[in-house]
Tab-separated table of C-alpha atoms and ligand atoms in Angstrom:
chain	number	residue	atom	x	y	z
Q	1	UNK	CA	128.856	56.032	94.246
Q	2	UNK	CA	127.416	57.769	97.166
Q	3	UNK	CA	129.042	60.709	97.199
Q	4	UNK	CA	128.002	60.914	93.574
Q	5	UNK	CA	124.746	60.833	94.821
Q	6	UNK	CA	124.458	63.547	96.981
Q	7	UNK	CA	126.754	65.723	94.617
Q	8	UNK	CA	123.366	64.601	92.326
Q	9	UNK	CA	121.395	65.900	94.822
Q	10	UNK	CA	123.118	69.611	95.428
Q	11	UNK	CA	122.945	70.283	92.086
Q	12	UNK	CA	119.340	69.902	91.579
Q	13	UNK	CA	118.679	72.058	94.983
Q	14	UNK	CA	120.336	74.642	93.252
Q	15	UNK	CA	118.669	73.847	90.418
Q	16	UNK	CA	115.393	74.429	92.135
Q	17	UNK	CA	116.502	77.380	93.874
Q	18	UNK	CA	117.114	79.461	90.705
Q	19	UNK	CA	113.608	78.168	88.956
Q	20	UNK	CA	112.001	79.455	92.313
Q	21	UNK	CA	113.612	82.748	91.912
Q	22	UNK	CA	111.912	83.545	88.404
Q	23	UNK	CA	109.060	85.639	90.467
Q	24	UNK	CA	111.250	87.461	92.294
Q	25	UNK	CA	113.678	88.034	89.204
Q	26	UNK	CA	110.612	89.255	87.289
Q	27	UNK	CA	109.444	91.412	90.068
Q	28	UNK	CA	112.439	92.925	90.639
Q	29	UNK	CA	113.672	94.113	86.696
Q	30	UNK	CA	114.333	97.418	86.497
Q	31	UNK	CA	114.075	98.333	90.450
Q	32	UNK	CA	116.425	100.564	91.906
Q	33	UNK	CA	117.457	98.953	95.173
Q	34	UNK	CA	119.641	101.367	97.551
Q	35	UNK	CA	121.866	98.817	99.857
Q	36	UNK	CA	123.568	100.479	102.951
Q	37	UNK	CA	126.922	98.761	103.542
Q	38	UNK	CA	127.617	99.779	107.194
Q	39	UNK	CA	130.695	99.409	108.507
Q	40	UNK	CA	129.873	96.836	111.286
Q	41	UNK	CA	128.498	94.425	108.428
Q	42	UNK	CA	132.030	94.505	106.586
Q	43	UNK	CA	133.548	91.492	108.043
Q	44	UNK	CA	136.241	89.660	106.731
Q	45	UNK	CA	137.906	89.501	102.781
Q	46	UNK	CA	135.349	86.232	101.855
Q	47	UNK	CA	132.154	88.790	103.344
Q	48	UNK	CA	132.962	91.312	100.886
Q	49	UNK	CA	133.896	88.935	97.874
Q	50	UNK	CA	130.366	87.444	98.907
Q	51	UNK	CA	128.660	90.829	98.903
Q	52	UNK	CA	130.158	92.075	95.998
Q	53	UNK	CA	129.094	88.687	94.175
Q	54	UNK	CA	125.926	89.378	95.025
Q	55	UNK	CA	125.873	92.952	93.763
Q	56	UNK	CA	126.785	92.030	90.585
Q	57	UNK	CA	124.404	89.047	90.386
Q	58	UNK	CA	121.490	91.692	91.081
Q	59	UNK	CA	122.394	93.773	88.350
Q	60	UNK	CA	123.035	90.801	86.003
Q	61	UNK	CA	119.553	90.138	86.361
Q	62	UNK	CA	118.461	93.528	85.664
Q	63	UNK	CA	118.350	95.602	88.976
Q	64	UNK	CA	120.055	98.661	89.238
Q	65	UNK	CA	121.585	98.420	92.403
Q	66	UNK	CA	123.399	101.371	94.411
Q	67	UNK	CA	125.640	100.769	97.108
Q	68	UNK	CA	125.819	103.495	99.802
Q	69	UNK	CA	128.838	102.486	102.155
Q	70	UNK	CA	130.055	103.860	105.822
Q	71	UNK	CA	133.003	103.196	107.800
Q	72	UNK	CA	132.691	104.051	111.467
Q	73	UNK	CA	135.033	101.165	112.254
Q	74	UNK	CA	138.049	102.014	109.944
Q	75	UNK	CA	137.505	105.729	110.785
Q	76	UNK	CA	137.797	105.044	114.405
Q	77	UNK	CA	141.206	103.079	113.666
Q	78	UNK	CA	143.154	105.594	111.605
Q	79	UNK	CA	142.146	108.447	114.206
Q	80	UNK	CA	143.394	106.184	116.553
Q	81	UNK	CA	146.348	105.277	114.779
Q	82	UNK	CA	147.034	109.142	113.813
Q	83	UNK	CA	146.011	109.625	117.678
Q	84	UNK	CA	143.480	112.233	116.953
Q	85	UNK	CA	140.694	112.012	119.464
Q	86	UNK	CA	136.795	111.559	118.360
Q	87	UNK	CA	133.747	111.944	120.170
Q	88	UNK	CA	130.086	111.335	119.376
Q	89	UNK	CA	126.696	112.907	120.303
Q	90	UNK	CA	123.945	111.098	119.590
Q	91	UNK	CA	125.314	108.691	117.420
Q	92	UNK	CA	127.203	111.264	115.288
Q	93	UNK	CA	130.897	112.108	115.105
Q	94	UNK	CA	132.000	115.496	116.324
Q	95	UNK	CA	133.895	116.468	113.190
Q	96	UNK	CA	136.770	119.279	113.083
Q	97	UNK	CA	138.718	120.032	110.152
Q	98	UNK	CA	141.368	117.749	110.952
Q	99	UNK	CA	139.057	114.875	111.682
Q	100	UNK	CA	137.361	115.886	108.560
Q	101	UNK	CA	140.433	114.886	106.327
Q	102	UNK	CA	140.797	111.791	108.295
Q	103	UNK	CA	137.184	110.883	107.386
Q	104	UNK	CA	137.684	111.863	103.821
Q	105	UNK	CA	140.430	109.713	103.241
Q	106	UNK	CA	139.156	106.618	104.582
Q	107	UNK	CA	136.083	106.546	103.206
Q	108	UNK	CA	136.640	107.953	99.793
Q	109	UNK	CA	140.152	106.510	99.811
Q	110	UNK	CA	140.018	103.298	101.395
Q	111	UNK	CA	137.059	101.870	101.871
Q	112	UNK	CA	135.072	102.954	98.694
Q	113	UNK	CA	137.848	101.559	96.640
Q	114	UNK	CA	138.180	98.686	98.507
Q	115	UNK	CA	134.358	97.894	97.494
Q	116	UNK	CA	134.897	98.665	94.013
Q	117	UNK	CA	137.964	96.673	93.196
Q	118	UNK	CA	135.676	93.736	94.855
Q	119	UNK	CA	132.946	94.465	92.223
Q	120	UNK	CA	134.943	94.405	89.482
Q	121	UNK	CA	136.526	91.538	90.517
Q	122	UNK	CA	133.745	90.031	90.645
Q	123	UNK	CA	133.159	91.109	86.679
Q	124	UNK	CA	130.951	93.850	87.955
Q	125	UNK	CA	131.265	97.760	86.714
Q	126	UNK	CA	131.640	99.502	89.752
Q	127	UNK	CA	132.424	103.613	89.790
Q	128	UNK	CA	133.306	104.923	93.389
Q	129	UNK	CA	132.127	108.484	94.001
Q	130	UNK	CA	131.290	110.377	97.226
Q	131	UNK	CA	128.152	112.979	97.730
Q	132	UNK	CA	130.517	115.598	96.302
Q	133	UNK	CA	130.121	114.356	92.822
Q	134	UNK	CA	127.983	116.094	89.950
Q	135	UNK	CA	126.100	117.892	93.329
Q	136	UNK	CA	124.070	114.350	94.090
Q	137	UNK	CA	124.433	115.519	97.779
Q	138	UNK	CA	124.346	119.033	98.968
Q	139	UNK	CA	124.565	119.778	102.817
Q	140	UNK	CA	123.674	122.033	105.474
Q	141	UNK	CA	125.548	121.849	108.713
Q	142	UNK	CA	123.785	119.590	111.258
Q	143	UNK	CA	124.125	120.829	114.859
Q	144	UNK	CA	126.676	123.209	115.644
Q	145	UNK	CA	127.864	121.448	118.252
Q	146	UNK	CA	129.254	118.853	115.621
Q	147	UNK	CA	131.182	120.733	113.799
Q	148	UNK	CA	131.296	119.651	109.737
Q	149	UNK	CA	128.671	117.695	109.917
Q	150	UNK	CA	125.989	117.687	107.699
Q	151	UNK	CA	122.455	117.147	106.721
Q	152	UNK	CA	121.291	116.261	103.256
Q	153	UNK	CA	119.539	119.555	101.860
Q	154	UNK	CA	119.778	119.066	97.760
Q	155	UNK	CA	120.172	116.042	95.949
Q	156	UNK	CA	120.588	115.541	92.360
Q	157	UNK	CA	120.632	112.159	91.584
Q	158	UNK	CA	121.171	112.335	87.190
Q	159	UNK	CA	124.856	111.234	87.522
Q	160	UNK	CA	123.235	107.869	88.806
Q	161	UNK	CA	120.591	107.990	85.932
Q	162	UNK	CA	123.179	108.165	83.372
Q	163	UNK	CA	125.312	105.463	85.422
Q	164	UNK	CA	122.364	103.032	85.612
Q	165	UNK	CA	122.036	103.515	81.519
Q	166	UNK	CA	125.774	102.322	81.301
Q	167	UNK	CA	125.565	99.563	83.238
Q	168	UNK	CA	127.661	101.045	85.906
Q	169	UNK	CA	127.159	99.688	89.797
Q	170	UNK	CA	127.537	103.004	92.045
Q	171	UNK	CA	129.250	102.591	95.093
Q	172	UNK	CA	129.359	105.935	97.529
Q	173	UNK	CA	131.076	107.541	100.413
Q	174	UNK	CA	128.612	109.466	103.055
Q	175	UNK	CA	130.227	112.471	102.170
Q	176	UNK	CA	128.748	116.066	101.149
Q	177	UNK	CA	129.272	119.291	99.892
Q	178	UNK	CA	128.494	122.485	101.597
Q	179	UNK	CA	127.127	125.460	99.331
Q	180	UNK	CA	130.112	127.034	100.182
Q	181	UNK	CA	132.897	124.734	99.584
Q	182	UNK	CA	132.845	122.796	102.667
Q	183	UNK	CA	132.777	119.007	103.131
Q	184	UNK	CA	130.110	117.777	105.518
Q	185	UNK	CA	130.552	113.921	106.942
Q	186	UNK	CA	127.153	112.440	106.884
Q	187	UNK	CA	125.963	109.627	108.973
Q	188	UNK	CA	125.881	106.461	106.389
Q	189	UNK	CA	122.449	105.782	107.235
Q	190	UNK	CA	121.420	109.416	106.637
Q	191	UNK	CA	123.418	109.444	103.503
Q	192	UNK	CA	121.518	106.233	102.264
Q	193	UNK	CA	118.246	107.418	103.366
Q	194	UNK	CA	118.324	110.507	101.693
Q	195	UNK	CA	120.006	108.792	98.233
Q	196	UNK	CA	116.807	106.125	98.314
Q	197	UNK	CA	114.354	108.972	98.814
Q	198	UNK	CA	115.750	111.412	95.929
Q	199	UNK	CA	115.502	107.860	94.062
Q	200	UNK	CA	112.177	106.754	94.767
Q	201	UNK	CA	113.869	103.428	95.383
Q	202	UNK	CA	111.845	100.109	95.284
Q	203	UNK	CA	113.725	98.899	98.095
Q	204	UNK	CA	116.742	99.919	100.746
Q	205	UNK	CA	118.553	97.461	102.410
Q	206	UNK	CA	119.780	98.733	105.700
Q	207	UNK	CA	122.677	95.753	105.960
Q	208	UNK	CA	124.084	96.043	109.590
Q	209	UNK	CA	125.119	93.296	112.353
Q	210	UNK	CA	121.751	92.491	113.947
Q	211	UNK	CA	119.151	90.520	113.286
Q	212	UNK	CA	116.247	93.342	112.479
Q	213	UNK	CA	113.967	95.573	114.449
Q	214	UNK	CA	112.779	93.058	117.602
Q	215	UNK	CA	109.819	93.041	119.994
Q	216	UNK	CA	109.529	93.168	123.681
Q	217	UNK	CA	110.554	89.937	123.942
Q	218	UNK	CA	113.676	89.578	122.000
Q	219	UNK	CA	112.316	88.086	118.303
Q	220	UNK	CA	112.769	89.454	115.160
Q	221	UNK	CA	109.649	91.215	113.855
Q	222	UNK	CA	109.743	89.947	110.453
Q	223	UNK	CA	107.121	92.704	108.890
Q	224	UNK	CA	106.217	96.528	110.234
Q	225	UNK	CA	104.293	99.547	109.473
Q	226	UNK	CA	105.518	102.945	109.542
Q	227	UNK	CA	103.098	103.266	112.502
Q	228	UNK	CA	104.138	99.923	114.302
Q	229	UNK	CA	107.686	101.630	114.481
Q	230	UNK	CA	106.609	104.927	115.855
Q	231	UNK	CA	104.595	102.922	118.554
Q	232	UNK	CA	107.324	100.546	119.463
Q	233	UNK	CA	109.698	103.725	119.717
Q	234	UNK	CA	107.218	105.534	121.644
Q	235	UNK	CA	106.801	102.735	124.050
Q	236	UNK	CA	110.720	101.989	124.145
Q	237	UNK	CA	110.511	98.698	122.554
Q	238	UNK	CA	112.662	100.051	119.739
Q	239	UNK	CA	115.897	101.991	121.457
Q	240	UNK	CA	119.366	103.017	121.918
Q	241	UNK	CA	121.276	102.209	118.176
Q	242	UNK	CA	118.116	101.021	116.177
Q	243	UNK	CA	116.840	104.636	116.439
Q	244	UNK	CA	119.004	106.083	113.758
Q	245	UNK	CA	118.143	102.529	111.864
Q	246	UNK	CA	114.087	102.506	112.100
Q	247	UNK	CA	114.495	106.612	111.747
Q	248	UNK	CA	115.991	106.398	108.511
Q	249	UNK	CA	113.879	103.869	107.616
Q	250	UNK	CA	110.644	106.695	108.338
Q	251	UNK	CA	111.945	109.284	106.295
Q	252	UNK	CA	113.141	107.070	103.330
Q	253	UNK	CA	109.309	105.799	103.167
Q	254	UNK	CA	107.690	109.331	103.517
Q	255	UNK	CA	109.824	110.001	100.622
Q	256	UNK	CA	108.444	107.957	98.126
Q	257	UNK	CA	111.044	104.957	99.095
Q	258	UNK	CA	108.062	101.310	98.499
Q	259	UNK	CA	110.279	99.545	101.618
Q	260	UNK	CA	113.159	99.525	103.646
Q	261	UNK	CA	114.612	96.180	105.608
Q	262	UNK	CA	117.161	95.979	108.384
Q	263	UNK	CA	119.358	92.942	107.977
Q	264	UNK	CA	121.969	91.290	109.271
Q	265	UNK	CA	124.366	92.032	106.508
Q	266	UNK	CA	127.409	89.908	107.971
Q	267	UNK	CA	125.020	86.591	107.184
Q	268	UNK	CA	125.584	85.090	103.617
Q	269	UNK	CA	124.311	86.092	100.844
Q	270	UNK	CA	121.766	88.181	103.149
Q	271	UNK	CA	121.156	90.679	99.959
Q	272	UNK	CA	119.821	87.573	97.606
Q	273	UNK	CA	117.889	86.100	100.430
Q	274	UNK	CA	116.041	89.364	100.995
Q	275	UNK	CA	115.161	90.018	97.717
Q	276	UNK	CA	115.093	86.490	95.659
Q	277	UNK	CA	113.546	83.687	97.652
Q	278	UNK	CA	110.143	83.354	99.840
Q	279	UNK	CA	111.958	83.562	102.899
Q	280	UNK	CA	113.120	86.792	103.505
Q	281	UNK	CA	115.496	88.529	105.658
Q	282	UNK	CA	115.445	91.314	108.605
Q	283	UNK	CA	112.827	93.295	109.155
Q	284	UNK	CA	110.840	94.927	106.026
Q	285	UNK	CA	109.139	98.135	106.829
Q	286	UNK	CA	106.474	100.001	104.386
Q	287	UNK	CA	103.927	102.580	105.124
O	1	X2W	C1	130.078	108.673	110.175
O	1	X2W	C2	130.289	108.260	108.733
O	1	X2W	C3	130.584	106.782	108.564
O	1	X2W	C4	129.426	105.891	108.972
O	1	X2W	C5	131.401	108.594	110.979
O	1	X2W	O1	132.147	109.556	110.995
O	1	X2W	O2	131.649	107.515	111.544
O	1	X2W	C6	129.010	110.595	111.242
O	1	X2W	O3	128.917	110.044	112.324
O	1	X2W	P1	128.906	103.345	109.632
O	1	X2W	O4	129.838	102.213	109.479
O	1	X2W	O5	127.726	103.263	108.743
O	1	X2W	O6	128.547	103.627	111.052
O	1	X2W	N1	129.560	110.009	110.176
O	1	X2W	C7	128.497	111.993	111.057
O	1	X2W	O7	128.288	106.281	109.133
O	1	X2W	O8	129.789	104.581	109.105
């Protein structure tokens, strides 16, 4: 009898839970939220059924969600694994041709697949595709000095028009074309940044393994302005790995992009609790 009881009692929490989402359902219809997957936030097989579930939830309920993954992790392991050394310079891999292949195939091969066959699992439509595709990312070379690395120059985002109109969840590799021929590994950030921005996104969900953006002493800021972050980096509140992060985040807003969060994406169901309840996640940044 008690355990029937608090069985009861679950079921009208989640009950609740979904009623309380109707704002946030409403608000969100028809936004185009950009969600960086980063490496360091793919965990374990349950993380990325729990993701994926989440995905597809979002565009059950009308969002048109795009899913911009990296990879540094799984990189780094085949390299090693294929002993081919890697260095980086400020946060960026210095990319040769044969490092360039190794890139290529892990990210295109293994781990974009790997995060569509867990959205369609998951009843989802997902369509893996790299910055190659229909021209949605064109590159120049970054800095010399890195090799094929490159920097978003030309985006054409249509092919994800038309896939929104089917129903179709995108999920891309950081990868670009050169205007020659070449392919150009992008920083997943970058890539996600610059995807957002040629979207005019509603939101994008930086989802890495910490907390947010945090103060001077330690705490989570829950809400920033563009300015707040170029004072806190000035001062060297914000340093070190969260750079590229709050960076990003810049850029994407100067673009047109309404707000970016950094979350902890290795929490559950971080992506629902950022965009469907009161609570929030991360830290949200607008201008
Ligand atoms: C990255 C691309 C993958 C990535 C790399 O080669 O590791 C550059 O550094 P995370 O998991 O988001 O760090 N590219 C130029 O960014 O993965």
């Amino acid at each position: 009898m008690k355990k029937q009881t608090a069985m009861n009692r679950d079921w009208i929490a989640t009950a609740r839970t979904l009623s309380e989402a109707l704002p946030y359902l409403q608000r969100y219809e028809g936004a185009i939220v950009v969600v960086k997957f980063g490496g360091h936030a793919m965990t374990d097989a349950e993380g990325l059924r729990t993701f994926a579930r989440d995905i597809v939830l979002m565009r059950q309920v009308g969002v048109n969600p795009v899913i911009v993954h990296g990879g540094g992790p799984m990189i780094n392991e085949m390299l090693d694994k294929l002993q081919v050394k890697s260095d980086f310079v400020r946060g960026k891999r210095v990319t040769d041709e044969a490092t360039m292949d190794v890139v290529e195939m892990v990210l295109s091969g293994q781990v974009n697949k790997r995060i569509v066959a867990a959205i369609n699992e998951q009843g989802g439509k997902g369509v893996g595709l790299s910055g190659k595709d229909a021209n949605l990312m064109v590159c120049r070379q970054d800095d010399p000095e890195l090799g094929l690395v490159g920097t978003p120059d030309e985006m054409d985002t249509t092919i994800l028009h038309s896939m929104f109109r089917s129903d179709i969840i995108p999920v891309i590799a950081p990868i670009g074309m050169g205007r020659e021929g070449q392919t150009f590994n992008v920083n997943g950030d970058t890539a996600a940044g610059a995807i957002a921005g040629a979207l005019r996104a509603d939101r994008l969900l930086l989802l890495t393994d910490v907390a947010g953006v945090k103060d001077g002493s330690g705490e989570v800021v829950t809400a920033l302005t563009a300015q707040q972050i170029r004072d806190m980096t000035a001062d060297g509140t914000i340093a070190g790995g969260m750079i590229p992060k709050t960076q990003t985040a810049l850029d994407a807003i100067e673009r047109g992009v309404r707000a970016v969060v950094i979350l902890d994406g290795r929490a559950p169901n971080a992506v629902l609790l950022e965009l469907f309840t009161e609570h929030g996640a991360g830290s949200l940044i607008r201008a």
